[in-house]
PDB file of C-alpha atoms and ligand atoms in Angstrom:
ATOM      1  CA  MET X  28      65.522  76.585  21.539  1.00 96.00           C
ATOM      2  CA  ILE X  29      61.854  76.346  22.473  1.00 98.00           C
ATOM      3  CA  ILE X  30      60.702  77.103  26.015  1.00 98.00           C
ATOM      4  CA  ALA X  31      57.142  76.038  26.934  1.00 98.00           C
ATOM      5  CA  LEU X  32      55.546  77.677  29.971  1.00 98.00           C
ATOM      6  CA  ASP X  33      52.148  76.457  31.119  1.00 97.00           C
ATOM      7  CA  GLY X  34      49.998  77.191  34.134  1.00 96.00           C
ATOM      8  CA  PRO X  35      46.745  78.681  35.399  1.00 95.00           C
ATOM      9  CA  ALA X  36      45.664  82.342  35.246  1.00 92.00           C
ATOM     10  CA  ALA X  37      47.789  84.786  37.280  1.00 93.00           C
ATOM     11  CA  SER X  38      50.366  82.126  38.171  1.00 96.00           C
ATOM     12  CA  GLY X  39      53.095  84.500  37.006  1.00 95.00           C
ATOM     13  CA  LYS X  40      53.865  82.722  33.740  1.00 96.00           C
ATOM     14  CA  GLY X  41      53.366  85.786  31.504  1.00 95.00           C
ATOM     15  CA  THR X  42      55.856  87.944  33.407  1.00 96.00           C
ATOM     16  CA  LEU X  43      58.288  85.036  33.603  1.00 98.00           C
ATOM     17  CA  ALA X  44      57.925  84.261  29.879  1.00 98.00           C
ATOM     18  CA  ARG X  45      58.673  87.861  28.893  1.00 98.00           C
ATOM     19  CA  ARG X  46      61.759  87.980  31.098  1.00 98.00           C
ATOM     20  CA  LEU X  47      63.088  84.637  29.860  1.00 98.00           C
ATOM     21  CA  ALA X  48      62.564  85.697  26.232  1.00 98.00           C
ATOM     22  CA  GLU X  49      64.602  88.826  26.883  1.00 97.00           C
ATOM     23  CA  ALA X  50      67.344  87.027  28.832  1.00 97.00           C
ATOM     24  CA  PHE X  51      67.843  84.302  26.194  1.00 97.00           C
ATOM     25  CA  ASN X  52      67.096  86.561  23.185  1.00 97.00           C
ATOM     26  CA  LEU X  53      64.075  84.551  22.043  1.00 98.00           C
ATOM     27  CA  ALA X  54      60.761  85.542  20.419  1.00 98.00           C
ATOM     28  CA  TYR X  55      57.740  85.539  22.740  1.00 98.00           C
ATOM     29  CA  LEU X  56      54.161  84.414  22.098  1.00 97.00           C
ATOM     30  CA  ASP X  57      51.411  84.837  24.687  1.00 97.00           C
ATOM     31  CA  THR X  58      49.058  82.142  23.357  1.00 97.00           C
ATOM     32  CA  GLY X  59      46.302  83.207  25.776  1.00 96.00           C
ATOM     33  CA  SER X  60      45.984  86.399  23.708  1.00 97.00           C
ATOM     34  CA  LEU X  61      44.871  84.288  20.708  1.00 98.00           C
ATOM     35  CA  TYR X  62      42.029  82.768  22.743  1.00 98.00           C
ATOM     36  CA  ARG X  63      41.206  86.160  24.294  1.00 97.00           C
ATOM     37  CA  ALA X  64      41.077  87.790  20.838  1.00 98.00           C
ATOM     38  CA  THR X  65      38.848  84.977  19.542  1.00 98.00           C
ATOM     39  CA  GLY X  66      36.503  85.487  22.521  1.00 98.00           C
ATOM     40  CA  VAL X  67      36.396  89.284  22.120  1.00 97.00           C
ATOM     41  CA  ALA X  68      35.898  89.035  18.328  1.00 97.00           C
ATOM     42  CA  THR X  69      32.973  86.652  18.891  1.00 98.00           C
ATOM     43  CA  LEU X  70      31.350  89.069  21.369  1.00 97.00           C
ATOM     44  CA  ARG X  71      31.947  92.037  19.030  1.00 95.00           C
ATOM     45  CA  ALA X  72      30.235  90.162  16.198  1.00 96.00           C
ATOM     46  CA  GLY X  73      27.200  89.672  18.465  1.00 97.00           C
ATOM     47  CA  GLY X  74      27.948  85.956  18.849  1.00 98.00           C
ATOM     48  CA  ASP X  75      28.158  83.635  21.852  1.00 98.00           C
ATOM     49  CA  PRO X  76      31.703  82.490  22.836  1.00 98.00           C
ATOM     50  CA  ALA X  77      30.271  79.152  23.987  1.00 97.00           C
ATOM     51  CA  ASN X  78      28.649  78.527  20.588  1.00 98.00           C
ATOM     52  CA  GLU X  79      30.867  76.408  18.329  1.00 98.00           C
ATOM     53  CA  ALA X  80      29.860  77.960  14.979  1.00 98.00           C
ATOM     54  CA  ASP X  81      30.261  81.554  16.281  1.00 98.00           C
ATOM     55  CA  ALA X  82      33.616  80.869  17.969  1.00 98.00           C
ATOM     56  CA  VAL X  83      35.127  78.869  15.088  1.00 98.00           C
ATOM     57  CA  ARG X  84      34.176  81.608  12.602  1.00 97.00           C
ATOM     58  CA  SER X  85      36.077  84.157  14.738  1.00 98.00           C
ATOM     59  CA  ALA X  86      39.095  81.861  15.211  1.00 97.00           C
ATOM     60  CA  LYS X  87      39.431  81.228  11.471  1.00 96.00           C
ATOM     61  CA  ALA X  88      39.178  84.946  10.606  1.00 96.00           C
ATOM     62  CA  LEU X  89      41.429  86.071  13.481  1.00 95.00           C
ATOM     63  CA  ASP X  90      43.652  89.104  12.871  1.00 92.00           C
ATOM     64  CA  ILE X  91      45.508  89.580  16.147  1.00 89.00           C
ATOM     65  CA  THR X  92      46.809  93.016  15.046  1.00 89.00           C
ATOM     66  CA  THR X  93      43.315  94.532  15.377  1.00 91.00           C
ATOM     67  CA  PHE X  94      43.280  94.123  19.194  1.00 94.00           C
ATOM     68  CA  SER X  95      45.064  96.339  21.700  1.00 93.00           C
ATOM     69  CA  PRO X  96      46.326  94.877  24.994  1.00 88.00           C
ATOM     70  CA  SER X  97      43.599  96.818  26.829  1.00 87.00           C
ATOM     71  CA  ASP X  98      40.917  95.070  24.692  1.00 91.00           C
ATOM     72  CA  LEU X  99      42.301  91.686  25.731  1.00 94.00           C
ATOM     73  CA  ARG X 100      43.359  92.046  29.379  1.00 87.00           C
ATOM     74  CA  THR X 101      39.835  92.507  30.827  1.00 85.00           C
ATOM     75  CA  GLU X 102      38.128  89.957  33.072  1.00 83.00           C
ATOM     76  CA  ALA X 103      35.330  89.550  30.497  1.00 89.00           C
ATOM     77  CA  ALA X 104      37.888  88.741  27.774  1.00 94.00           C
ATOM     78  CA  GLY X 105      39.443  86.074  30.045  1.00 90.00           C
ATOM     79  CA  VAL X 106      36.076  84.431  30.628  1.00 90.00           C
ATOM     80  CA  ALA X 107      35.171  84.522  26.900  1.00 96.00           C
ATOM     81  CA  ALA X 108      38.645  83.110  26.121  1.00 96.00           C
ATOM     82  CA  SER X 109      38.121  80.083  28.340  1.00 92.00           C
ATOM     83  CA  GLN X 110      34.714  79.477  26.719  1.00 95.00           C
ATOM     84  CA  VAL X 111      36.077  79.469  23.147  1.00 97.00           C
ATOM     85  CA  ALA X 112      39.130  77.483  24.321  1.00 95.00           C
ATOM     86  CA  PHE X 113      36.816  74.676  25.460  1.00 93.00           C
ATOM     87  CA  ILE X 114      35.804  74.013  21.826  1.00 96.00           C
ATOM     88  CA  PRO X 115      38.151  71.514  20.066  1.00 95.00           C
ATOM     89  CA  ALA X 116      37.599  73.066  16.595  1.00 97.00           C
ATOM     90  CA  VAL X 117      38.715  76.473  17.916  1.00 97.00           C
ATOM     91  CA  ARG X 118      41.890  74.931  19.344  1.00 97.00           C
ATOM     92  CA  ALA X 119      42.546  73.193  16.018  1.00 97.00           C
ATOM     93  CA  ALA X 120      42.096  76.487  14.129  1.00 97.00           C
ATOM     94  CA  LEU X 121      44.721  78.217  16.325  1.00 98.00           C
ATOM     95  CA  LEU X 122      47.256  75.376  16.405  1.00 97.00           C
ATOM     96  CA  ASP X 123      49.125  76.012  13.129  1.00 94.00           C
ATOM     97  CA  PHE X 124      49.828  79.648  13.983  1.00 95.00           C
ATOM     98  CA  GLN X 125      51.361  78.644  17.342  1.00 97.00           C
ATOM     99  CA  ARG X 126      53.447  75.792  15.918  1.00 98.00           C
ATOM    100  CA  ASN X 127      54.643  77.944  13.057  1.00 97.00           C
ATOM    101  CA  PHE X 128      55.688  80.684  15.499  1.00 97.00           C
ATOM    102  CA  SER X 129      57.713  78.168  17.523  1.00 98.00           C
ATOM    103  CA  LYS X 130      59.416  76.694  14.450  1.00 97.00           C
ATOM    104  CA  ASN X 131      59.977  79.979  12.571  1.00 97.00           C
ATOM    105  CA  PRO X 132      60.311  82.613  15.292  1.00 97.00           C
ATOM    106  CA  PRO X 133      59.944  86.183  13.966  1.00 95.00           C
ATOM    107  CA  GLY X 134      62.694  88.797  14.090  1.00 93.00           C
ATOM    108  CA  GLY X 135      65.446  86.349  13.169  1.00 92.00           C
ATOM    109  CA  LYS X 136      65.477  84.940  16.708  1.00 96.00           C
ATOM    110  CA  ALA X 137      67.031  81.537  17.346  1.00 93.00           C
ATOM    111  CA  GLY X 138      64.044  80.244  19.278  1.00 97.00           C
ATOM    112  CA  ALA X 139      60.864  81.090  21.093  1.00 98.00           C
ATOM    113  CA  VAL X 140      59.130  81.182  24.454  1.00 98.00           C
ATOM    114  CA  LEU X 141      55.424  80.306  24.345  1.00 98.00           C
ATOM    115  CA  ASP X 142      53.143  80.528  27.359  1.00 98.00           C
ATOM    116  CA  GLY X 143      49.676  79.023  27.758  1.00 97.00           C
ATOM    117  CA  ARG X 144      47.930  75.917  29.031  1.00 96.00           C
ATOM    118  CA  ASP X 145      48.904  73.158  26.553  1.00 96.00           C
ATOM    119  CA  ILE X 146      52.256  74.260  25.143  1.00 98.00           C
ATOM    120  CA  GLY X 147      54.336  71.448  26.682  1.00 97.00           C
ATOM    121  CA  THR X 148      51.652  68.815  26.110  1.00 96.00           C
ATOM    122  CA  VAL X 149      50.148  69.630  22.671  1.00 96.00           C
ATOM    123  CA  VAL X 150      51.575  72.660  20.835  1.00 98.00           C
ATOM    124  CA  CYS X 151      55.293  71.947  21.373  1.00 98.00           C
ATOM    125  CA  PRO X 152      55.599  68.461  22.884  1.00 97.00           C
ATOM    126  CA  ASP X 153      59.282  68.421  21.844  1.00 97.00           C
ATOM    127  CA  ALA X 154      60.142  71.729  23.546  1.00 98.00           C
ATOM    128  CA  ASP X 155      63.684  71.816  24.967  1.00 97.00           C
ATOM    129  CA  ILE X 156      62.471  73.271  28.251  1.00 98.00           C
ATOM    130  CA  LYS X 157      59.051  72.823  29.869  1.00 98.00           C
ATOM    131  CA  ILE X 158      58.063  74.692  32.998  1.00 98.00           C
ATOM    132  CA  PHE X 159      54.693  74.388  34.744  1.00 98.00           C
ATOM    133  CA  VAL X 160      54.085  77.570  36.744  1.00 98.00           C
ATOM    134  CA  GLU X 161      51.677  77.289  39.677  1.00 97.00           C
ATOM    135  CA  ALA X 162      50.417  79.395  42.566  1.00 97.00           C
ATOM    136  CA  ASP X 163      47.596  78.876  45.051  1.00 96.00           C
ATOM    137  CA  LEU X 164      44.177  80.374  44.333  1.00 96.00           C
ATOM    138  CA  GLU X 165      44.329  83.104  47.014  1.00 96.00           C
ATOM    139  CA  THR X 166      47.680  84.359  45.720  1.00 96.00           C
ATOM    140  CA  ARG X 167      46.423  84.388  42.142  1.00 97.00           C
ATOM    141  CA  VAL X 168      43.233  86.263  43.103  1.00 96.00           C
ATOM    142  CA  LYS X 169      45.311  88.895  44.957  1.00 95.00           C
ATOM    143  CA  ARG X 170      47.631  89.337  41.954  1.00 93.00           C
ATOM    144  CA  ARG X 171      44.752  89.682  39.485  1.00 91.00           C
ATOM    145  CA  VAL X 172      42.869  92.180  41.727  1.00 91.00           C
ATOM    146  CA  LYS X 173      46.044  94.271  42.040  1.00 90.00           C
ATOM    147  CA  GLU X 174      46.549  94.186  38.259  1.00 86.00           C
ATOM    148  CA  LEU X 175      42.927  95.238  37.640  1.00 84.00           C
ATOM    149  CA  GLN X 176      43.073  97.983  40.308  1.00 85.00           C
ATOM    150  CA  GLU X 177      46.005  99.549  38.508  1.00 85.00           C
ATOM    151  CA  LYS X 178      43.683 100.248  35.569  1.00 80.00           C
ATOM    152  CA  PRO X 179      41.813 103.551  35.810  1.00 79.00           C
ATOM    153  CA  GLY X 180      38.075 103.286  36.519  1.00 79.00           C
ATOM    154  CA  ASN X 181      38.129  99.617  37.444  1.00 76.00           C
ATOM    155  CA  THR X 182      35.603  98.643  40.107  1.00 78.00           C
ATOM    156  CA  ILE X 183      35.684  94.852  39.953  1.00 82.00           C
ATOM    157  CA  GLU X 184      35.462  93.113  43.369  1.00 87.00           C
ATOM    158  CA  ALA X 185      37.776  90.375  44.644  1.00 90.00           C
ATOM    159  CA  ARG X 186      34.859  87.941  45.091  1.00 93.00           C
ATOM    160  CA  VAL X 187      33.945  88.329  41.394  1.00 92.00           C
ATOM    161  CA  VAL X 188      37.581  87.764  40.381  1.00 92.00           C
ATOM    162  CA  ARG X 189      37.744  84.655  42.613  1.00 95.00           C
ATOM    163  CA  ALA X 190      34.500  83.221  41.171  1.00 94.00           C
ATOM    164  CA  ASP X 191      35.654  83.871  37.581  1.00 90.00           C
ATOM    165  CA  MET X 192      39.054  82.316  38.290  1.00 93.00           C
ATOM    166  CA  GLU X 193      37.577  79.186  39.883  1.00 94.00           C
ATOM    167  CA  ALA X 194      35.186  78.723  36.958  1.00 91.00           C
ATOM    168  CA  ARG X 195      38.029  79.292  34.483  1.00 90.00           C
ATOM    169  CA  ASP X 196      40.374  76.844  36.299  1.00 93.00           C
ATOM    170  CA  ALA X 197      37.649  74.182  36.275  1.00 92.00           C
ATOM    171  CA  ARG X 198      36.882  74.675  32.560  1.00 90.00           C
ATOM    172  CA  ASP X 199      40.605  74.643  31.654  1.00 91.00           C
ATOM    173  CA  LYS X 200      41.360  71.491  33.713  1.00 92.00           C
ATOM    174  CA  ASP X 201      38.284  69.448  32.877  1.00 91.00           C
ATOM    175  CA  ARG X 202      38.015  69.914  29.120  1.00 90.00           C
ATOM    176  CA  SER X 203      38.515  66.823  26.968  1.00 89.00           C
ATOM    177  CA  VAL X 204      40.988  68.363  24.512  1.00 90.00           C
ATOM    178  CA  ALA X 205      44.295  69.841  25.723  1.00 91.00           C
ATOM    179  CA  PRO X 206      43.365  70.247  29.398  1.00 92.00           C
ATOM    180  CA  LEU X 207      45.582  72.295  31.693  1.00 93.00           C
ATOM    181  CA  LYS X 208      48.084  69.848  33.208  1.00 93.00           C
ATOM    182  CA  PRO X 209      51.858  69.591  33.546  1.00 94.00           C
ATOM    183  CA  ALA X 210      53.675  67.663  30.817  1.00 95.00           C
ATOM    184  CA  ASN X 211      55.331  64.498  32.214  1.00 94.00           C
ATOM    185  CA  ASP X 212      58.756  66.054  31.712  1.00 95.00           C
ATOM    186  CA  ALA X 213      57.916  69.539  33.045  1.00 97.00           C
ATOM    187  CA  PHE X 214      59.751  71.282  35.885  1.00 97.00           C
ATOM    188  CA  THR X 215      57.146  72.646  38.342  1.00 97.00           C
ATOM    189  CA  LEU X 216      57.655  76.107  39.781  1.00 98.00           C
ATOM    190  CA  ASP X 217      55.279  77.159  42.566  1.00 97.00           C
ATOM    191  CA  THR X 218      55.438  80.961  42.716  1.00 97.00           C
ATOM    192  CA  SER X 219      52.961  81.394  45.646  1.00 97.00           C
ATOM    193  CA  ASN X 220      55.671  82.678  47.987  1.00 96.00           C
ATOM    194  CA  MET X 221      58.054  84.100  45.384  1.00 96.00           C
ATOM    195  CA  THR X 222      58.621  87.533  43.962  1.00 95.00           C
ATOM    196  CA  ALA X 223      58.843  87.851  40.176  1.00 95.00           C
ATOM    197  CA  ASP X 224      62.638  88.186  40.568  1.00 98.00           C
ATOM    198  CA  GLU X 225      62.854  84.931  42.549  1.00 98.00           C
ATOM    199  CA  ALA X 226      60.708  83.045  40.030  1.00 98.00           C
ATOM    200  CA  PHE X 227      62.897  84.348  37.205  1.00 98.00           C
ATOM    201  CA  ALA X 228      66.116  83.352  39.014  1.00 98.00           C
ATOM    202  CA  GLN X 229      64.864  79.795  39.641  1.00 98.00           C
ATOM    203  CA  ALA X 230      63.600  79.315  36.079  1.00 98.00           C
ATOM    204  CA  LYS X 231      66.841  80.693  34.627  1.00 97.00           C
ATOM    205  CA  ALA X 232      68.943  78.409  36.842  1.00 97.00           C
ATOM    206  CA  HIS X 233      66.857  75.397  35.746  1.00 97.00           C
ATOM    207  CA  ILE X 234      67.286  76.284  32.049  1.00 97.00           C
ATOM    208  CA  GLU X 235      71.037  76.856  32.362  1.00 96.00           C
ATOM    209  CA  LYS X 236      71.450  73.520  34.134  1.00 95.00           C
ATOM    210  CA  LYS X 237      69.462  71.709  31.401  1.00 92.00           C
ATOM    211  CA  LEU X 238      71.405  73.405  28.600  1.00 89.00           C
ATOM    212  CA  LYS X 239      74.741  72.272  30.089  1.00 88.00           C
ATOM    213  CA  ARG X 240      73.709  68.601  29.997  1.00 79.00           C
TER     214      ARG X 240
HETATM  215  O1  C5P F 556      46.647  82.916  29.827  1.00 57.46           O
HETATM  216  P1  C5P F 556      45.356  83.680  29.734  1.00 57.46           P
HETATM  217  O2  C5P F 556      44.690  83.896  31.063  1.00 57.46           O
HETATM  218  O3  C5P F 556      45.466  84.929  28.946  1.00 57.46           O
HETATM  219  O4  C5P F 556      44.385  82.709  28.881  1.00 57.46           O
HETATM  220  C1  C5P F 556      43.018  82.973  28.739  1.00 57.46           C
HETATM  221  C2  C5P F 556      42.276  81.650  28.509  1.00 57.46           C
HETATM  222  O5  C5P F 556      42.654  81.112  27.239  1.00 57.46           O
HETATM  223  C3  C5P F 556      42.588  80.548  29.519  1.00 57.46           C
HETATM  224  O6  C5P F 556      41.734  80.572  30.666  1.00 57.46           O
HETATM  225  C4  C5P F 556      42.379  79.279  28.713  1.00 57.46           C
HETATM  226  O7  C5P F 556      41.038  78.892  28.733  1.00 57.46           O
HETATM  227  C5  C5P F 556      42.707  79.700  27.296  1.00 57.46           C
HETATM  228  N1  C5P F 556      44.010  79.208  26.838  1.00 57.46           N
HETATM  229  C6  C5P F 556      44.105  77.895  26.423  1.00 57.46           C
HETATM  230  N2  C5P F 556      45.270  77.421  25.905  1.00 57.46           N
HETATM  231  C7  C5P F 556      46.352  78.210  25.829  1.00 57.46           C
HETATM  232  C8  C5P F 556      46.303  79.558  26.280  1.00 57.46           C
HETATM  233  C9  C5P F 556      45.104  80.018  26.803  1.00 57.46           C
HETATM  234  O8  C5P F 556      43.136  77.143  26.509  1.00 57.46           O
HETATM  235  N3  C5P F 556      47.481  77.723  25.288  1.00 57.46           N
END
């Protein structure tokens, strides 16, 4: 079974994906981490994430095991990720890894949950379940600020988070290749007024209903 979860930053798809993977005993891939790692690797090499040659070199040489979650979950990594993700050759370089993960999930699991922006539309168009997770901008800004405030020494302001998120949403939606949009056959889940438990319960109920058909 393949479950594709797409949606904008801080919509709640990462938390939901992890919980669904656990509940259905599936492998989990956070595809945003591949773009984040490509962005961070490009910056570390002294390159520009918006430059095609620099970004493609990093994507082709990517070794995801050399990054810790704290390297990847910064605001700067998110911005660099959306810059490299805009470049079609970077997306092409990361596609095989994602498809291979979905078809041959690690750990002997019978399937996989992948979350990102283009899983239901491009990476796994034949996924058994497709969920598009949304939330309004204000809710997403509040969630991201809370997440960042939980990190020691973080001083980032809400207005900076909002500006970054708006720029990132626009880049993700307007790009020519694999833009952020719901697949035609996706179930939309708006989590603006939901707790993580409520979002999980609704997604699980949707999956169970589809599996019974
Ligand atoms: O999901 P996350 O916020 O970690 O993703 C970081 C960035 O990576 C996104 O803003 C988007 O530009 C890019 N991305 C993508 N396609 C995916 C996953 C992430 O373009 N499947």
